[in-house]
Amino acid sequence: MTPVRVAVLVSGGGTNLQALLDALHDSPLARVARVITNRSDAGALARARRHDVPTTQLRDPDDAAELLAALAEAPQADLVVLAGYLKLVPPTVVARFRWRMINIHPALLPAHGGPGMYGRRVHEAVLASGAAESGVTVHYVDEQYDRGPIIAQARVPVLPGDTAEALAARVLEAEHRLLPLVVLELARRGIPNEPVRLS
Ligand code: GRF
């Protein structure tokens, strides 16, 4: 069996990309085959280059044809992972990669997601809600921000006196554990062509 080729879409620093690079580099199940970004200054690009992973910088992230071409370029992507990708994926691309495109979100969806809910704002919203716990959600990408079927979640406590930064750091650690687990499990199952729920 050839390893599942994973394309990772990123806009930022790429610590989740790094977790995937580290977890997959000696896996027979999956490998990071391409990193695609909408930002020329994404720190994730340097991480990809250090691992000899080809990169693509999109000229226009709203251009479905351009993104589809990047995903089709050899090595053609079997699975697409949005890891801190801040643009809405064009519907044509979502449809082409139905059940083969996943996103990681730093809260327990369906709470604290949707347009504009990224980065620090997510953790501020969790703290403002008074929730006793937060966590990570990995879910399928559909045509709306943060709304596709959930694949897996991991919970972390909200602690007394937490700041958004402290909570973000705790959630990020959980992200780095959960995302590779999900990718490897989907790869082990041959990227099922229907939604699966793992946890
Ligand atoms: C993570 O919190 C992820 O859940 C969110 O964006 C952040 C990306 O961080 N979607 P990094 O670029 O992987 O460090």
GROMACS .gro file of C-alpha atoms and ligand atoms in nm:
model
  213
    1MET     CA    1   0.000   0.000   0.000
    2THR     CA    2   0.136   0.343  -0.090
    3PRO     CA    3   0.111   0.605   0.185
    4VAL     CA    4  -0.185   0.842   0.172
    5ARG     CA    5  -0.063   1.174   0.029
    6VAL     CA    6  -0.168   1.456   0.257
    7ALA     CA    7  -0.182   1.818   0.138
    8VAL     CA    8  -0.179   2.069   0.423
    9LEU     CA    9  -0.332   2.417   0.381
   10VAL     CA   10  -0.186   2.678   0.615
   11SER     CA   11  -0.193   3.053   0.675
   12GLY     CA   12   0.026   3.090   0.982
   13GLY     CA   13   0.308   2.957   1.191
   14GLY     CA   14   0.231   2.594   1.124
   15THR     CA   15   0.282   2.419   1.456
   16ASN     CA   16   0.005   2.176   1.360
   17LEU     CA   17   0.181   2.122   1.029
   18GLN     CA   18   0.495   2.048   1.231
   19ALA     CA   19   0.308   1.793   1.441
   20LEU     CA   20   0.200   1.620   1.119
   21LEU     CA   21   0.549   1.633   0.968
   22ASP     CA   22   0.692   1.478   1.285
   23ALA     CA   23   0.425   1.211   1.322
   24LEU     CA   24   0.413   1.104   0.958
   25HIS     CA   25   0.775   1.118   0.853
   26ASP     CA   26   0.838   0.751   0.925
   27SER     CA   27   0.480   0.627   0.880
   28PRO     CA   28   0.391   0.373   0.612
   29LEU     CA   29   0.030   0.501   0.627
   30ALA     CA   30   0.054   0.865   0.527
   31ARG     CA   31   0.296   1.143   0.443
   32VAL     CA   32   0.281   1.518   0.401
   33ALA     CA   33   0.306   1.553   0.024
   34ARG     CA   34   0.251   1.927  -0.024
   35VAL     CA   35   0.202   2.243   0.179
   36ILE     CA   36  -0.023   2.509   0.028
   37THR     CA   37  -0.056   2.861   0.164
   38ASN     CA   38  -0.230   3.188   0.087
   39ARG     CA   39   0.043   3.385   0.269
   40SER     CA   40   0.397   3.442   0.149
   41ASP     CA   41   0.505   3.508   0.509
   42ALA     CA   42   0.356   3.190   0.657
   43GLY     CA   43   0.611   3.040   0.897
   44ALA     CA   44   0.475   2.705   0.789
   45LEU     CA   45   0.662   2.738   0.458
   46ALA     CA   46   1.001   2.715   0.631
   47ARG     CA   47   0.884   2.405   0.819
   48ALA     CA   48   0.783   2.241   0.490
   49ARG     CA   49   1.114   2.325   0.324
   50ARG     CA   50   1.311   2.184   0.618
   51HIS     CA   51   1.133   1.854   0.553
   52ASP     CA   52   1.179   1.874   0.174
   53VAL     CA   53   0.805   1.899   0.122
   54PRO     CA   54   0.702   2.091  -0.193
   55THR     CA   55   0.511   2.413  -0.135
   56THR     CA   56   0.259   2.615  -0.334
   57GLN     CA   57   0.174   2.977  -0.270
   58LEU     CA   58  -0.171   3.063  -0.399
   59ARG     CA   59  -0.207   3.387  -0.594
   60ASP     CA   60  -0.581   3.399  -0.524
   61PRO     CA   61  -0.723   3.164  -0.259
   62ASP     CA   62  -1.076   3.230  -0.390
   63ASP     CA   63  -0.978   3.085  -0.728
   64ALA     CA   64  -1.108   2.728  -0.722
   65ALA     CA   65  -0.918   2.630  -1.037
   66GLU     CA   66  -0.587   2.743  -0.890
   67LEU     CA   67  -0.641   2.548  -0.568
   68LEU     CA   68  -0.760   2.238  -0.754
   69ALA     CA   69  -0.451   2.256  -0.974
   70ALA     CA   70  -0.226   2.273  -0.668
   71LEU     CA   71  -0.400   1.971  -0.517
   72ALA     CA   72  -0.374   1.779  -0.844
   73GLU     CA   73  -0.008   1.855  -0.898
   74ALA     CA   74   0.215   1.554  -0.839
   75PRO     CA   75   0.216   1.410  -0.582
   76GLN     CA   76  -0.162   1.436  -0.613
   77ALA     CA   77  -0.341   1.485  -0.279
   78ASP     CA   78  -0.558   1.206  -0.138
   79LEU     CA   79  -0.647   1.394   0.181
   80VAL     CA   80  -0.648   1.768   0.250
   81VAL     CA   81  -0.586   1.903   0.600
   82LEU     CA   82  -0.664   2.264   0.690
   83ALA     CA   83  -0.424   2.345   0.973
   84GLY     CA   84  -0.469   2.709   1.060
   85TYR     CA   85  -0.598   2.800   0.713
   86LEU     CA   86  -0.794   3.122   0.742
   87LYS     CA   87  -0.967   3.136   0.403
   88LEU     CA   88  -1.298   2.978   0.305
   89VAL     CA   89  -1.233   2.692   0.062
   90PRO     CA   90  -1.424   2.751  -0.265
   91PRO     CA   91  -1.735   2.526  -0.285
   92THR     CA   92  -1.613   2.353  -0.603
   93VAL     CA   93  -1.305   2.236  -0.417
   94VAL     CA   94  -1.507   2.127  -0.113
   95ALA     CA   95  -1.732   1.922  -0.342
   96ARG     CA   96  -1.438   1.758  -0.518
   97PHE     CA   97  -1.280   1.660  -0.184
   98ARG     CA   98  -1.601   1.565   0.003
   99TRP     CA   99  -1.502   1.348   0.305
  100ARG     CA  100  -1.139   1.395   0.203
  101MET     CA  101  -1.089   1.744   0.350
  102ILE     CA  102  -1.064   1.809   0.723
  103ASN     CA  103  -1.009   2.110   0.949
  104ILE     CA  104  -0.882   2.157   1.302
  105HIS     CA  105  -1.054   2.410   1.527
  106PRO     CA  106  -0.932   2.511   1.875
  107ALA     CA  107  -1.263   2.469   2.063
  108LEU     CA  108  -1.542   2.220   2.112
  109LEU     CA  109  -1.760   2.280   1.807
  110PRO     CA  110  -2.041   2.354   1.745
  111ALA     CA  111  -1.968   2.613   2.017
  112HIS     CA  112  -1.724   2.895   1.944
  113GLY     CA  113  -1.686   2.849   1.570
  114GLY     CA  114  -1.792   3.023   1.252
  115PRO     CA  115  -1.682   3.329   1.056
  116GLY     CA  116  -1.428   3.542   1.242
  117MET     CA  117  -1.380   3.283   1.517
  118TYR     CA  118  -1.012   3.208   1.494
  119GLY     CA  119  -0.702   3.260   1.701
  120ARG     CA  120  -0.731   3.450   2.028
  121ARG     CA  121  -1.099   3.534   1.972
  122VAL     CA  122  -1.196   3.169   2.014
  123HIS     CA  123  -1.033   3.142   2.355
  124GLU     CA  124  -1.169   3.479   2.468
  125ALA     CA  125  -1.519   3.359   2.375
  126VAL     CA  126  -1.471   3.037   2.571
  127LEU     CA  127  -1.355   3.229   2.879
  128ALA     CA  128  -1.642   3.478   2.846
  129SER     CA  129  -1.893   3.190   2.828
  130GLY     CA  130  -1.780   3.059   3.166
  131ALA     CA  131  -1.737   2.706   3.024
  132ALA     CA  132  -1.551   2.463   3.249
  133GLU     CA  133  -1.377   2.302   2.956
  134SER     CA  134  -1.261   2.368   2.605
  135GLY     CA  135  -1.079   2.152   2.358
  136VAL     CA  136  -1.010   2.064   1.999
  137THR     CA  137  -1.238   1.959   1.715
  138VAL     CA  138  -1.130   1.788   1.395
  139HIS     CA  139  -1.414   1.792   1.143
  140TYR     CA  140  -1.489   1.753   0.775
  141VAL     CA  141  -1.488   2.071   0.571
  142ASP     CA  142  -1.816   2.174   0.414
  143GLU     CA  143  -1.934   2.496   0.253
  144GLN     CA  144  -1.950   2.691   0.581
  145TYR     CA  145  -1.682   2.780   0.835
  146ASP     CA  146  -1.648   2.519   1.111
  147ARG     CA  147  -1.976   2.338   1.036
  148GLY     CA  148  -1.897   2.000   0.874
  149PRO     CA  149  -1.951   1.668   1.057
  150ILE     CA  150  -1.723   1.617   1.356
  151ILE     CA  151  -1.462   1.338   1.335
  152ALA     CA  152  -1.298   1.367   1.677
  153GLN     CA  153  -1.274   1.594   1.978
  154ALA     CA  154  -1.034   1.619   2.271
  155ARG     CA  155  -1.118   1.807   2.589
  156VAL     CA  156  -0.901   2.027   2.808
  157PRO     CA  157  -1.001   2.200   3.131
  158VAL     CA  158  -1.047   2.573   3.165
  159LEU     CA  159  -0.855   2.659   3.483
  160PRO     CA  160  -0.925   2.937   3.732
  161GLY     CA  161  -0.743   3.255   3.631
  162ASP     CA  162  -0.687   3.136   3.274
  163THR     CA  163  -0.596   3.399   3.020
  164ALA     CA  164  -0.671   3.351   2.651
  165GLU     CA  165  -0.298   3.281   2.600
  166ALA     CA  166  -0.283   3.017   2.873
  167LEU     CA  167  -0.592   2.844   2.743
  168ALA     CA  168  -0.466   2.866   2.383
  169ALA     CA  169  -0.139   2.698   2.481
  170ARG     CA  170  -0.321   2.413   2.658
  171VAL     CA  171  -0.553   2.363   2.361
  172LEU     CA  172  -0.263   2.376   2.113
  173GLU     CA  173  -0.087   2.088   2.290
  174ALA     CA  174  -0.404   1.884   2.252
  175GLU     CA  175  -0.425   1.986   1.884
  176HIS     CA  176  -0.076   1.853   1.821
  177ARG     CA  177  -0.177   1.516   1.967
  178LEU     CA  178  -0.521   1.483   1.807
  179LEU     CA  179  -0.455   1.593   1.449
  180PRO     CA  180  -0.190   1.329   1.365
  181LEU     CA  181  -0.401   1.060   1.534
  182VAL     CA  182  -0.701   1.145   1.316
  183VAL     CA  183  -0.497   1.163   0.995
  184LEU     CA  184  -0.331   0.829   1.066
  185GLU     CA  185  -0.661   0.663   1.156
  186LEU     CA  186  -0.834   0.791   0.841
  187ALA     CA  187  -0.534   0.669   0.639
  188ARG     CA  188  -0.548   0.330   0.811
  189ARG     CA  189  -0.913   0.306   0.706
  190GLY     CA  190  -0.827   0.401   0.347
  191ILE     CA  191  -0.992   0.749   0.367
  192PRO     CA  192  -1.354   0.629   0.389
  193ASN     CA  193  -1.586   0.796   0.135
  194GLU     CA  194  -1.845   0.865   0.403
  195PRO     CA  195  -1.811   1.055   0.732
  196VAL     CA  196  -1.659   0.870   1.025
  197ARG     CA  197  -1.674   0.965   1.394
  198LEU     CA  198  -1.375   0.856   1.601
  199SER     CA  199  -1.426   1.025   1.939
  200GRF     C1  200  -0.466   2.638   1.558
  200GRF     O1  201  -0.515   2.679   1.681
  200GRF     C2  202  -0.576   2.574   1.476
  200GRF     O2  203  -0.668   2.504   1.552
  200GRF     C3  204  -0.641   2.693   1.415
  200GRF     O3  205  -0.536   2.782   1.384
  200GRF     C4  206  -0.426   2.757   1.471
  200GRF     C5  207  -0.309   2.729   1.385
  200GRF     O4  208  -0.190   2.721   1.457
  200GRF     N1  209  -0.728   2.655   1.308
  200GRF     P1  210  -0.058   2.668   1.386
  200GRF     O5  211  -0.035   2.756   1.263
  200GRF     O6  212  -0.080   2.525   1.350
  200GRF     O7  213   0.050   2.687   1.487
   0.00000   0.00000   0.00000
